[in-house]
Amino acid sequence: MPDSWIYNPSVELLSRDELDKIKLQRLKEVIHRVYNNNQFYRKKMKEKGLKPEDIKTLEDIKKLPYTTKEELRENMPFGFLVTEYQNVVEVHATSGTTGEPIFMYYTIKDIENWSEIMARSLAAAGLTKRDVLQITPSFSLFTGGFGFFYGARRIGATIIPTGPGFSKRQIYTMIKLGTTMLAGIANYAIRLAEVAFEMGVDPARDTRVRKGVFGAEMWSDSLRKKIEEIWNMETFDIYGMAELYGPGAAIDCQYHNGLHVWEDHFIVEVVDPKTGEPVDVEEKGELVFTTLTKDAMPLIRYRTRDISRILDENKCQCGRTHTKIDRIQGRTDDMFIINGVNIYPQAIENVLMQSKLVGNEYQIVISKRPSGDILTIVVETSKKLSEAEKMMLSKDLEKQLREVILVTPRVEVVDPGTLPRFDGKAKRVVIKSEE
Ligand code: DLL
């Protein structure tokens, strides 16, 4: 079996025409279903004077109203369900740290579809029956653990469902059982490496892990490079969200030039986050997804708040025809404004991770003040430095950051091990209110 392979060639290699035909047929079906079975969608379509029959071409999707996270929240728990509750076999939730959780429902069909797109994604990352996959996201309301599990089960790989935490035990297990692929949240690969070194284990030398599939949070190109170097592994960027089954809506193939969106399951659009107007191919904006196969809880033109763009390419070198999006640049709600300048945390991470003296952890602190907000970046060093060296590093980073983010932050350099660690998604931005 080649390193990277195609799980379902009959779909992944379809011509554009054939793919579009499937998309249109499924779009029409899902619009009829939600209109006939869901009050929320029917009301919103009626408000726009729309009937399901008005959707005749793929372009017509633009006539449909958007669905937002607020609307999901307002209509919890069952307002978006398009089947009877007794048909639901599993429930997950979005992992937002603010507000009430938003529940997502799955029928048997949904689990089948999710398994299919996850199997395709893991095959694109090279997972085969002979591999040993350690799954470190949690098996819980969070979709991470189960998503990887379902895909790997289809492929028949050996699954080690460790879930997160107990990092020493993770390293022990990985060595004893010969893990070849690691699945998880990007920053956890760094955390695991840190613990490995503490145990006297060099991840590149002493483990068999040579591939990693990571996602669930923004991870900059520099962080990616760092993970690949520490582990001597090839990494794959997997994208998804509970609203789109979970992980597996898109993944990059072995050419690492954009993430294929499984178009027979999703229609992806990119819109201006402020105006909601569609933007051109290659132009950055907010991703909007319509689910074509979700059974229990289809979503129409769902505003993800994730920033990316559609890449202008008909066919990838890997042969897949499914459209590609760029790696996620951040979220519309991650962006913060200092002195009128819009700043995405990713830009900061990119600068920090390029310095050999900077460790793996950092924190962006925004102190809210009536006289103007102050941006402080707390950075851990990779090894213990003298006070003079810390001072120099701080000045150097302040200068480099200013060139990229166009405001001058205060950079506070701290010793290794000072900042909090995360077994799940990292919390990098801290907002403090000062009188
Ligand atoms: O994070 C699902 C997932 C699990 C994806 C494991 C990949 C791996 P939620 O908890 O609903 O679902 O969070 C979804 O996470 O809107 C993005 O902001 C962010 N996200 C997910 N994948 C990526 C990625 C899971 N590859 C939210 N790059 C999304 C950047 C990502 N951000």
Tab-separated table of C-alpha atoms and ligand atoms in Angstrom:
chain	number	residue	atom	x	y	z
A	1	MET	CA	0.000	0.000	0.000
A	2	PRO	CA	1.418	3.444	-0.900
A	3	ASP	CA	2.027	5.964	1.867
A	4	SER	CA	-0.954	8.039	0.944
A	5	TRP	CA	-3.878	6.398	-0.771
A	6	ILE	CA	-7.385	7.037	-1.952
A	7	TYR	CA	-10.047	5.383	0.181
A	8	ASN	CA	-12.979	5.882	-2.180
A	9	PRO	CA	-11.723	6.529	-5.734
A	10	SER	CA	-15.243	6.300	-7.184
A	11	VAL	CA	-16.079	9.549	-5.384
A	12	GLU	CA	-12.753	11.242	-4.705
A	13	LEU	CA	-11.740	11.220	-8.385
A	14	LEU	CA	-15.105	12.172	-9.915
A	15	SER	CA	-15.045	14.720	-12.725
A	16	ARG	CA	-16.202	18.234	-11.867
A	17	ASP	CA	-19.424	17.721	-13.837
A	18	GLU	CA	-20.288	14.501	-12.080
A	19	LEU	CA	-19.481	15.968	-8.703
A	20	ASP	CA	-21.610	19.037	-9.377
A	21	LYS	CA	-24.493	16.829	-10.461
A	22	ILE	CA	-24.388	14.965	-7.147
A	23	LYS	CA	-24.098	18.218	-5.226
A	24	LEU	CA	-27.099	19.753	-6.932
A	25	GLN	CA	-29.266	16.713	-6.458
A	26	ARG	CA	-28.362	16.524	-2.775
A	27	LEU	CA	-28.804	20.247	-2.288
A	28	LYS	CA	-32.327	20.094	-3.671
A	29	GLU	CA	-33.115	17.114	-1.465
A	30	VAL	CA	-31.835	18.714	1.709
A	31	ILE	CA	-33.671	21.976	1.041
A	32	HIS	CA	-36.937	20.080	0.554
A	33	ARG	CA	-36.294	18.154	3.755
A	34	VAL	CA	-35.596	21.132	5.955
A	35	TYR	CA	-38.443	23.143	4.464
A	36	ASN	CA	-40.939	20.369	5.051
A	37	ASN	CA	-39.679	19.213	8.447
A	38	ASN	CA	-38.267	22.175	10.275
A	39	GLN	CA	-40.086	25.296	11.384
A	40	PHE	CA	-36.960	27.392	11.701
A	41	TYR	CA	-35.854	26.871	8.110
A	42	ARG	CA	-39.364	27.103	6.695
A	43	LYS	CA	-39.918	30.427	8.439
A	44	LYS	CA	-36.600	31.826	7.276
A	45	MET	CA	-37.173	30.761	3.672
A	46	LYS	CA	-40.687	32.144	3.705
A	47	GLU	CA	-39.384	35.466	4.974
A	48	LYS	CA	-37.226	35.607	1.854
A	49	GLY	CA	-40.129	34.534	-0.334
A	50	LEU	CA	-38.351	31.263	-1.174
A	51	LYS	CA	-39.757	27.823	-1.936
A	52	PRO	CA	-37.621	24.672	-2.287
A	53	GLU	CA	-38.414	24.667	-6.039
A	54	ASP	CA	-36.529	27.957	-6.368
A	55	ILE	CA	-33.263	26.097	-5.932
A	56	LYS	CA	-32.584	24.949	-9.482
A	57	THR	CA	-28.832	25.379	-9.857
A	58	LEU	CA	-25.837	25.311	-7.520
A	59	GLU	CA	-25.593	29.082	-7.892
A	60	ASP	CA	-29.083	29.370	-6.404
A	61	ILE	CA	-27.629	28.466	-3.017
A	62	LYS	CA	-26.791	32.168	-2.744
A	63	LYS	CA	-30.502	32.955	-2.469
A	64	LEU	CA	-30.785	30.992	0.768
A	65	PRO	CA	-30.478	32.701	4.159
A	66	TYR	CA	-27.473	32.072	6.373
A	67	THR	CA	-27.643	30.097	9.599
A	68	THR	CA	-25.613	31.367	12.543
A	69	LYS	CA	-24.242	29.954	15.750
A	70	GLU	CA	-26.537	32.286	17.701
A	71	GLU	CA	-29.536	30.784	15.941
A	72	LEU	CA	-28.374	27.288	16.835
A	73	ARG	CA	-27.999	28.379	20.442
A	74	GLU	CA	-31.369	30.110	20.586
A	75	ASN	CA	-33.103	27.024	19.239
A	76	MET	CA	-31.432	24.519	21.547
A	77	PRO	CA	-31.986	21.769	22.351
A	78	PHE	CA	-34.219	20.431	19.587
A	79	GLY	CA	-35.112	23.320	17.276
A	80	PHE	CA	-32.821	22.132	14.475
A	81	LEU	CA	-33.641	18.460	14.666
A	82	VAL	CA	-35.119	17.198	11.392
A	83	THR	CA	-35.916	13.685	12.592
A	84	GLU	CA	-37.580	12.157	15.618
A	85	TYR	CA	-35.411	12.128	18.718
A	86	GLN	CA	-35.738	8.350	18.954
A	87	ASN	CA	-33.811	8.043	15.655
A	88	VAL	CA	-30.823	9.788	17.220
A	89	VAL	CA	-28.094	7.315	18.186
A	90	GLU	CA	-25.404	9.722	19.392
A	91	VAL	CA	-25.026	13.274	20.636
A	92	HIS	CA	-21.997	15.562	20.550
A	93	ALA	CA	-21.464	19.247	21.201
A	94	THR	CA	-19.419	22.197	20.053
A	95	SER	CA	-16.474	22.862	22.301
A	96	GLY	CA	-17.023	26.567	22.809
A	97	THR	CA	-15.752	27.838	26.107
A	98	THR	CA	-18.336	30.597	26.272
A	99	GLY	CA	-22.077	30.175	26.524
A	100	GLU	CA	-24.172	27.030	26.657
A	101	PRO	CA	-22.962	24.013	24.703
A	102	ILE	CA	-24.680	23.488	21.364
A	103	PHE	CA	-25.751	19.887	20.911
A	104	MET	CA	-25.455	18.001	17.641
A	105	TYR	CA	-27.461	14.894	16.840
A	106	TYR	CA	-26.493	11.849	14.799
A	107	THR	CA	-28.582	9.076	13.281
A	108	ILE	CA	-27.052	5.798	12.127
A	109	LYS	CA	-26.787	7.346	8.642
A	110	ASP	CA	-24.861	10.284	10.073
A	111	ILE	CA	-22.386	7.995	11.793
A	112	GLU	CA	-21.930	6.116	8.495
A	113	ASN	CA	-21.266	9.335	6.607
A	114	TRP	CA	-18.919	10.633	9.248
A	115	SER	CA	-17.008	7.330	9.232
A	116	GLU	CA	-16.718	7.568	5.434
A	117	ILE	CA	-15.272	11.091	5.372
A	118	MET	CA	-12.945	10.294	8.250
A	119	ALA	CA	-11.743	7.129	6.481
A	120	ARG	CA	-11.060	9.196	3.350
A	121	SER	CA	-9.222	11.793	5.436
A	122	LEU	CA	-7.073	9.291	7.307
A	123	ALA	CA	-6.239	7.443	4.073
A	124	ALA	CA	-5.151	10.761	2.572
A	125	ALA	CA	-2.798	11.028	5.534
A	126	GLY	CA	-1.515	7.540	4.798
A	127	LEU	CA	-3.270	5.475	7.458
A	128	THR	CA	-3.437	1.794	6.498
A	129	LYS	CA	-4.471	-1.447	8.142
A	130	ARG	CA	-0.873	-1.984	9.211
A	131	ASP	CA	-0.730	1.273	11.147
A	132	VAL	CA	-1.118	1.820	14.861
A	133	LEU	CA	-3.102	5.000	15.510
A	134	GLN	CA	-3.033	6.703	18.895
A	135	ILE	CA	-6.095	8.891	19.303
A	136	THR	CA	-5.474	11.650	21.842
A	137	PRO	CA	-8.576	13.876	21.586
A	138	SER	CA	-11.213	13.022	24.161
A	139	PHE	CA	-14.000	10.506	23.684
A	140	SER	CA	-16.789	12.669	24.994
A	141	LEU	CA	-19.258	15.260	23.800
A	142	PHE	CA	-16.248	16.616	21.897
A	143	THR	CA	-16.209	15.073	18.428
A	144	GLY	CA	-12.434	14.555	18.228
A	145	GLY	CA	-11.981	11.084	19.710
A	146	PHE	CA	-14.980	9.401	18.134
A	147	GLY	CA	-14.345	10.943	14.719
A	148	PHE	CA	-10.869	9.490	14.454
A	149	PHE	CA	-12.131	6.214	15.894
A	150	TYR	CA	-14.872	5.796	13.277
A	151	GLY	CA	-12.535	6.520	10.365
A	152	ALA	CA	-9.732	4.275	11.595
A	153	ARG	CA	-12.188	1.470	12.306
A	154	ARG	CA	-13.287	1.563	8.661
A	155	ILE	CA	-9.682	1.310	7.529
A	156	GLY	CA	-8.922	-1.460	9.993
A	157	ALA	CA	-5.888	0.173	11.606
A	158	THR	CA	-4.963	-0.766	15.157
A	159	ILE	CA	-6.592	1.859	17.345
A	160	ILE	CA	-5.186	3.007	20.680
A	161	PRO	CA	-7.929	5.206	22.148
A	162	THR	CA	-5.932	6.926	24.886
A	163	GLY	CA	-7.879	10.178	24.864
A	164	PRO	CA	-6.069	13.216	26.301
A	165	GLY	CA	-3.882	13.641	29.371
A	166	PHE	CA	-1.747	11.175	31.340
A	167	SER	CA	1.040	12.237	29.031
A	168	LYS	CA	3.719	9.986	30.527
A	169	ARG	CA	1.462	7.024	30.029
A	170	GLN	CA	0.823	8.133	26.466
A	171	ILE	CA	4.556	8.044	25.750
A	172	TYR	CA	4.949	4.675	27.459
A	173	THR	CA	2.004	3.248	25.487
A	174	MET	CA	3.247	4.645	22.218
A	175	ILE	CA	6.660	3.046	22.662
A	176	LYS	CA	5.360	-0.305	23.880
A	177	LEU	CA	2.647	-0.637	21.238
A	178	GLY	CA	4.590	0.895	18.362
A	179	THR	CA	2.291	3.793	17.510
A	180	THR	CA	2.939	4.923	13.931
A	181	MET	CA	0.423	7.741	13.651
A	182	LEU	CA	-0.715	10.295	16.190
A	183	ALA	CA	-4.087	12.032	16.018
A	184	GLY	CA	-4.888	15.056	18.078
A	185	ILE	CA	-5.096	18.721	18.780
A	186	ALA	CA	-2.019	20.436	17.372
A	187	ASN	CA	-0.673	21.853	20.619
A	188	TYR	CA	-0.916	18.461	22.312
A	189	ALA	CA	1.783	17.068	19.999
A	190	ILE	CA	4.084	19.709	21.462
A	191	ARG	CA	3.025	18.933	25.018
A	192	LEU	CA	3.636	15.232	24.480
A	193	ALA	CA	7.097	15.903	23.100
A	194	GLU	CA	7.884	18.025	26.129
A	195	VAL	CA	6.910	15.202	28.479
A	196	ALA	CA	8.828	12.688	26.360
A	197	PHE	CA	12.030	14.688	26.749
A	198	GLU	CA	11.457	14.925	30.513
A	199	MET	CA	11.306	11.121	30.505
A	200	GLY	CA	14.555	10.911	28.536
A	201	VAL	CA	12.706	9.899	25.376
A	202	ASP	CA	13.510	11.576	22.090
A	203	PRO	CA	10.281	11.423	20.042
A	204	ALA	CA	12.150	11.403	16.735
A	205	ARG	CA	14.618	8.709	17.771
A	206	ASP	CA	12.782	6.564	20.278
A	207	THR	CA	9.261	6.285	18.861
A	208	ARG	CA	7.884	4.899	15.596
A	209	VAL	CA	5.471	7.813	15.139
A	210	ARG	CA	6.140	9.210	11.657
A	211	LYS	CA	2.782	10.720	10.801
A	212	GLY	CA	0.421	12.994	12.641
A	213	VAL	CA	-3.066	14.252	11.906
A	214	PHE	CA	-3.831	17.428	13.795
A	215	GLY	CA	-6.510	20.075	13.926
A	216	ALA	CA	-9.252	21.445	16.190
A	217	GLU	CA	-7.448	24.751	16.632
A	218	MET	CA	-5.406	27.168	14.615
A	219	TRP	CA	-1.784	26.046	14.280
A	220	SER	CA	0.570	28.274	12.381
A	221	ASP	CA	2.995	27.084	9.704
A	222	SER	CA	5.866	27.711	12.115
A	223	LEU	CA	4.279	25.581	14.824
A	224	ARG	CA	3.691	22.900	12.231
A	225	LYS	CA	7.341	22.949	11.209
A	226	LYS	CA	8.356	22.681	14.830
A	227	ILE	CA	6.129	19.640	15.427
A	228	GLU	CA	7.467	17.976	12.278
A	229	GLU	CA	11.060	18.544	13.361
A	230	ILE	CA	10.669	17.415	16.970
A	231	TRP	CA	8.860	14.223	15.993
A	232	ASN	CA	10.468	13.685	12.598
A	233	MET	CA	6.955	13.243	11.281
A	234	GLU	CA	4.853	14.326	8.335
A	235	THR	CA	1.800	16.219	9.551
A	236	PHE	CA	-1.665	16.539	8.038
A	237	ASP	CA	-4.059	19.341	8.826
A	238	ILE	CA	-7.574	18.082	9.445
A	239	TYR	CA	-10.458	20.507	9.666
A	240	GLY	CA	-13.942	20.099	10.992
A	241	MET	CA	-16.444	21.103	13.628
A	242	ALA	CA	-19.262	19.469	15.531
A	243	GLU	CA	-21.737	21.227	13.224
A	244	LEU	CA	-20.171	19.336	10.273
A	245	TYR	CA	-20.190	15.925	12.004
A	246	GLY	CA	-16.814	16.652	13.666
A	247	PRO	CA	-13.276	16.288	12.294
A	248	GLY	CA	-13.068	15.233	8.638
A	249	ALA	CA	-14.798	17.955	6.619
A	250	ALA	CA	-11.420	18.649	4.983
A	251	ILE	CA	-7.803	17.484	5.106
A	252	ASP	CA	-4.602	18.160	3.214
A	253	CYS	CA	-3.227	15.378	1.032
A	254	GLN	CA	0.419	14.385	0.634
A	255	TYR	CA	1.096	17.511	-1.455
A	256	HIS	CA	0.257	19.766	1.485
A	257	ASN	CA	-1.091	22.503	-0.648
A	258	GLY	CA	-4.577	23.131	0.715
A	259	LEU	CA	-7.250	20.997	2.362
A	260	HIS	CA	-9.680	18.973	0.221
A	261	VAL	CA	-13.293	19.561	1.258
A	262	TRP	CA	-15.419	16.427	0.690
A	263	GLU	CA	-17.769	18.073	-1.742
A	264	ASP	CA	-20.251	15.246	-2.050
A	265	HIS	CA	-21.014	15.944	1.642
A	266	PHE	CA	-20.524	19.708	1.888
A	267	ILE	CA	-20.838	22.832	-0.198
A	268	VAL	CA	-18.290	25.407	0.878
A	269	GLU	CA	-18.510	29.123	0.177
A	270	VAL	CA	-16.414	32.055	1.342
A	271	VAL	CA	-18.056	35.329	2.302
A	272	ASP	CA	-17.053	38.695	3.658
A	273	PRO	CA	-17.523	38.288	7.427
A	274	LYS	CA	-18.857	41.823	7.800
A	275	THR	CA	-21.238	42.139	4.858
A	276	GLY	CA	-22.014	38.479	4.159
A	277	GLU	CA	-21.320	39.096	0.465
A	278	PRO	CA	-19.599	36.217	-1.367
A	279	VAL	CA	-15.944	36.892	-2.168
A	280	ASP	CA	-13.952	35.675	-5.179
A	281	VAL	CA	-11.995	32.449	-5.389
A	282	GLU	CA	-8.575	32.852	-3.710
A	283	GLU	CA	-9.886	35.758	-1.639
A	284	LYS	CA	-9.903	35.415	2.137
A	285	GLY	CA	-13.133	35.449	4.108
A	286	GLU	CA	-15.384	33.442	6.395
A	287	LEU	CA	-16.125	29.831	5.469
A	288	VAL	CA	-19.797	29.019	5.037
A	289	PHE	CA	-20.838	25.371	4.885
A	290	THR	CA	-24.003	23.660	3.711
A	291	THR	CA	-24.279	20.022	4.695
A	292	LEU	CA	-25.575	17.761	1.927
A	293	THR	CA	-25.838	14.449	3.732
A	294	LYS	CA	-26.466	15.248	7.376
A	295	ASP	CA	-29.576	13.392	8.416
A	296	ALA	CA	-30.562	14.420	11.936
A	297	MET	CA	-29.419	18.012	11.777
A	298	PRO	CA	-28.650	19.433	8.341
A	299	LEU	CA	-27.235	22.947	8.271
A	300	ILE	CA	-27.848	25.413	5.489
A	301	ARG	CA	-25.253	28.088	4.731
A	302	TYR	CA	-23.762	27.861	8.188
A	303	ARG	CA	-21.463	30.717	9.146
A	304	THR	CA	-18.438	28.977	10.672
A	305	ARG	CA	-16.532	32.119	11.736
A	306	ASP	CA	-13.370	30.440	10.421
A	307	ILE	CA	-11.181	32.443	8.084
A	308	SER	CA	-9.772	30.816	4.969
A	309	ARG	CA	-10.135	30.927	1.176
A	310	ILE	CA	-10.980	28.608	-1.684
A	311	LEU	CA	-7.954	27.775	-3.802
A	312	ASP	CA	-8.130	28.131	-7.549
A	313	GLU	CA	-7.282	24.659	-8.757
A	314	ASN	CA	-9.415	22.148	-10.626
A	315	LYS	CA	-7.455	19.067	-9.862
A	316	CYS	CA	-4.761	18.394	-7.318
A	317	GLN	CA	-1.585	16.464	-8.092
A	318	CYS	CA	-3.001	13.695	-5.925
A	319	GLY	CA	-5.811	13.222	-8.448
A	320	ARG	CA	-8.612	14.286	-6.137
A	321	THR	CA	-11.026	16.697	-7.731
A	322	HIS	CA	-12.625	17.930	-4.519
A	323	THR	CA	-12.023	21.616	-4.029
A	324	LYS	CA	-9.349	22.855	-1.646
A	325	ILE	CA	-9.389	25.511	1.036
A	326	ASP	CA	-6.347	27.110	2.588
A	327	ARG	CA	-5.297	26.282	6.135
A	328	ILE	CA	-7.457	28.115	8.664
A	329	GLN	CA	-6.039	31.579	9.342
A	330	GLY	CA	-8.019	32.197	12.523
A	331	ARG	CA	-11.579	32.895	13.545
A	332	THR	CA	-13.560	36.060	13.072
A	333	ASP	CA	-14.122	36.066	16.834
A	334	ASP	CA	-10.401	35.467	17.585
A	335	MET	CA	-9.445	38.671	15.965
A	336	PHE	CA	-8.850	41.520	18.344
A	337	ILE	CA	-8.295	45.198	17.757
A	338	ILE	CA	-5.528	47.218	19.340
A	339	ASN	CA	-5.361	50.908	18.534
A	340	GLY	CA	-7.651	50.327	15.605
A	341	VAL	CA	-5.486	47.619	14.079
A	342	ASN	CA	-7.012	44.169	13.463
A	343	ILE	CA	-4.782	41.418	14.787
A	344	TYR	CA	-5.082	37.657	14.391
A	345	PRO	CA	-3.282	35.478	16.990
A	346	GLN	CA	-1.907	33.339	14.169
A	347	ALA	CA	0.291	36.179	12.945
A	348	ILE	CA	1.809	36.440	16.423
A	349	GLU	CA	2.365	32.701	16.735
A	350	ASN	CA	4.071	32.627	13.363
A	351	VAL	CA	6.663	35.176	14.462
A	352	LEU	CA	7.268	33.603	17.880
A	353	MET	CA	7.728	30.042	16.651
A	354	GLN	CA	10.451	31.054	14.242
A	355	SER	CA	12.829	31.877	17.067
A	356	LYS	CA	14.912	29.000	18.396
A	357	LEU	CA	15.012	30.705	21.812
A	358	VAL	CA	11.226	30.710	22.123
A	359	GLY	CA	9.694	27.626	23.729
A	360	ASN	CA	6.345	26.102	22.876
A	361	GLU	CA	4.026	28.125	25.071
A	362	TYR	CA	2.953	31.716	24.849
A	363	GLN	CA	0.037	33.840	25.951
A	364	ILE	CA	-1.484	36.934	24.407
A	365	VAL	CA	-2.766	39.264	27.125
A	366	ILE	CA	-5.002	42.164	26.224
A	367	SER	CA	-5.388	44.629	29.077
A	368	LYS	CA	-8.488	46.720	28.565
A	369	ARG	CA	-7.965	50.316	29.662
A	370	PRO	CA	-9.993	53.456	29.159
A	371	SER	CA	-6.857	55.135	27.829
A	372	GLY	CA	-6.299	52.437	25.206
A	373	ASP	CA	-5.779	48.689	25.317
A	374	ILE	CA	-2.356	47.272	25.970
A	375	LEU	CA	-1.045	44.164	24.253
A	376	THR	CA	1.402	42.011	26.194
A	377	ILE	CA	2.810	38.784	24.880
A	378	VAL	CA	4.167	36.413	27.479
A	379	VAL	CA	6.669	34.049	25.930
A	380	GLU	CA	8.334	31.011	27.431
A	381	THR	CA	11.919	30.367	26.469
A	382	SER	CA	13.103	27.007	25.151
A	383	LYS	CA	15.901	26.884	27.768
A	384	LYS	CA	16.784	28.902	30.840
A	385	LEU	CA	18.245	32.278	29.861
A	386	SER	CA	20.052	34.960	31.860
A	387	GLU	CA	18.217	38.205	32.598
A	388	ALA	CA	20.310	39.996	29.967
A	389	GLU	CA	19.509	37.382	27.349
A	390	LYS	CA	15.812	37.599	28.210
A	391	MET	CA	15.912	41.335	27.784
A	392	MET	CA	17.544	41.009	24.383
A	393	LEU	CA	15.043	38.405	23.254
A	394	SER	CA	12.183	40.600	24.404
A	395	LYS	CA	13.444	43.613	22.427
A	396	ASP	CA	14.115	41.474	19.388
A	397	LEU	CA	10.612	39.934	19.422
A	398	GLU	CA	8.981	43.330	19.978
A	399	LYS	CA	10.694	44.594	16.861
A	400	GLN	CA	9.807	41.573	14.728
A	401	LEU	CA	6.196	41.572	15.912
A	402	ARG	CA	5.788	45.255	15.205
A	403	GLU	CA	6.729	44.659	11.591
A	404	VAL	CA	4.043	41.997	11.191
A	405	ILE	CA	1.141	43.173	13.347
A	406	LEU	CA	1.786	46.911	13.004
A	407	VAL	CA	1.496	47.682	16.709
A	408	THR	CA	4.242	47.390	19.295
A	409	PRO	CA	3.440	44.821	21.942
A	410	ARG	CA	5.219	44.459	25.255
A	411	VAL	CA	6.985	41.107	25.243
A	412	GLU	CA	7.523	39.489	28.622
A	413	VAL	CA	9.989	36.616	28.533
A	414	VAL	CA	9.545	33.901	31.175
A	415	ASP	CA	11.341	30.658	32.087
A	416	PRO	CA	10.401	27.269	30.627
A	417	GLY	CA	7.459	25.684	32.452
A	418	THR	CA	5.881	28.947	33.662
A	419	LEU	CA	2.730	29.080	31.540
A	420	PRO	CA	-0.255	26.721	31.833
A	421	ARG	CA	-0.399	23.568	29.655
A	422	PHE	CA	-3.499	22.238	27.900
A	423	ASP	CA	-4.580	18.692	27.164
A	424	GLY	CA	-7.381	20.030	24.964
A	425	LYS	CA	-7.621	23.177	22.889
A	426	ALA	CA	-5.147	25.816	24.050
A	427	LYS	CA	-6.371	29.106	25.476
A	428	ARG	CA	-3.860	31.607	24.206
A	429	VAL	CA	-5.702	34.900	24.381
A	430	VAL	CA	-6.441	36.324	27.815
A	431	ILE	CA	-8.461	39.497	28.239
A	432	LYS	CA	-7.967	41.495	31.410
A	433	SER	CA	-10.021	44.474	32.440
A	434	GLU	CA	-8.128	47.202	34.268
A	435	GLU	CA	-9.652	50.215	35.954
B	1	DLL	O1	-12.584	20.837	16.841
B	1	DLL	C1	-13.430	19.027	15.503
B	1	DLL	C2	-12.058	18.552	15.271
B	1	DLL	C3	-11.481	17.634	16.147
B	1	DLL	C4	-11.350	18.967	14.166
B	1	DLL	C5	-10.210	17.151	15.943
B	1	DLL	C6	-10.072	18.471	13.926
B	1	DLL	C7	-9.493	17.576	14.826
B	1	DLL	P1	-15.330	21.864	17.455
B	1	DLL	O2	-14.966	21.540	18.836
B	1	DLL	O3	-16.744	22.027	17.104
B	1	DLL	O4	-14.828	20.707	16.501
B	1	DLL	O5	-14.516	23.149	17.027
B	1	DLL	C8	-14.571	23.620	15.727
B	1	DLL	O6	-12.259	24.341	15.744
B	1	DLL	O7	-14.679	26.156	13.899
B	1	DLL	C9	-12.252	25.945	14.036
B	1	DLL	O8	-12.281	27.235	14.622
B	1	DLL	C10	-11.383	25.033	14.882
B	1	DLL	N1	-10.677	24.075	14.013
B	1	DLL	C11	-11.034	22.821	13.724
B	1	DLL	N2	-10.123	22.252	12.900
B	1	DLL	C12	-9.180	23.194	12.663
B	1	DLL	C13	-7.983	23.239	11.886
B	1	DLL	C14	-13.534	20.271	16.346
B	1	DLL	N3	-7.531	22.194	11.209
B	1	DLL	C15	-13.605	24.763	15.531
B	1	DLL	N4	-7.287	24.404	11.865
B	1	DLL	C16	-13.612	25.281	14.124
B	1	DLL	C17	-7.711	25.482	12.558
B	1	DLL	C18	-9.544	24.362	13.365
B	1	DLL	N5	-8.809	25.490	13.317
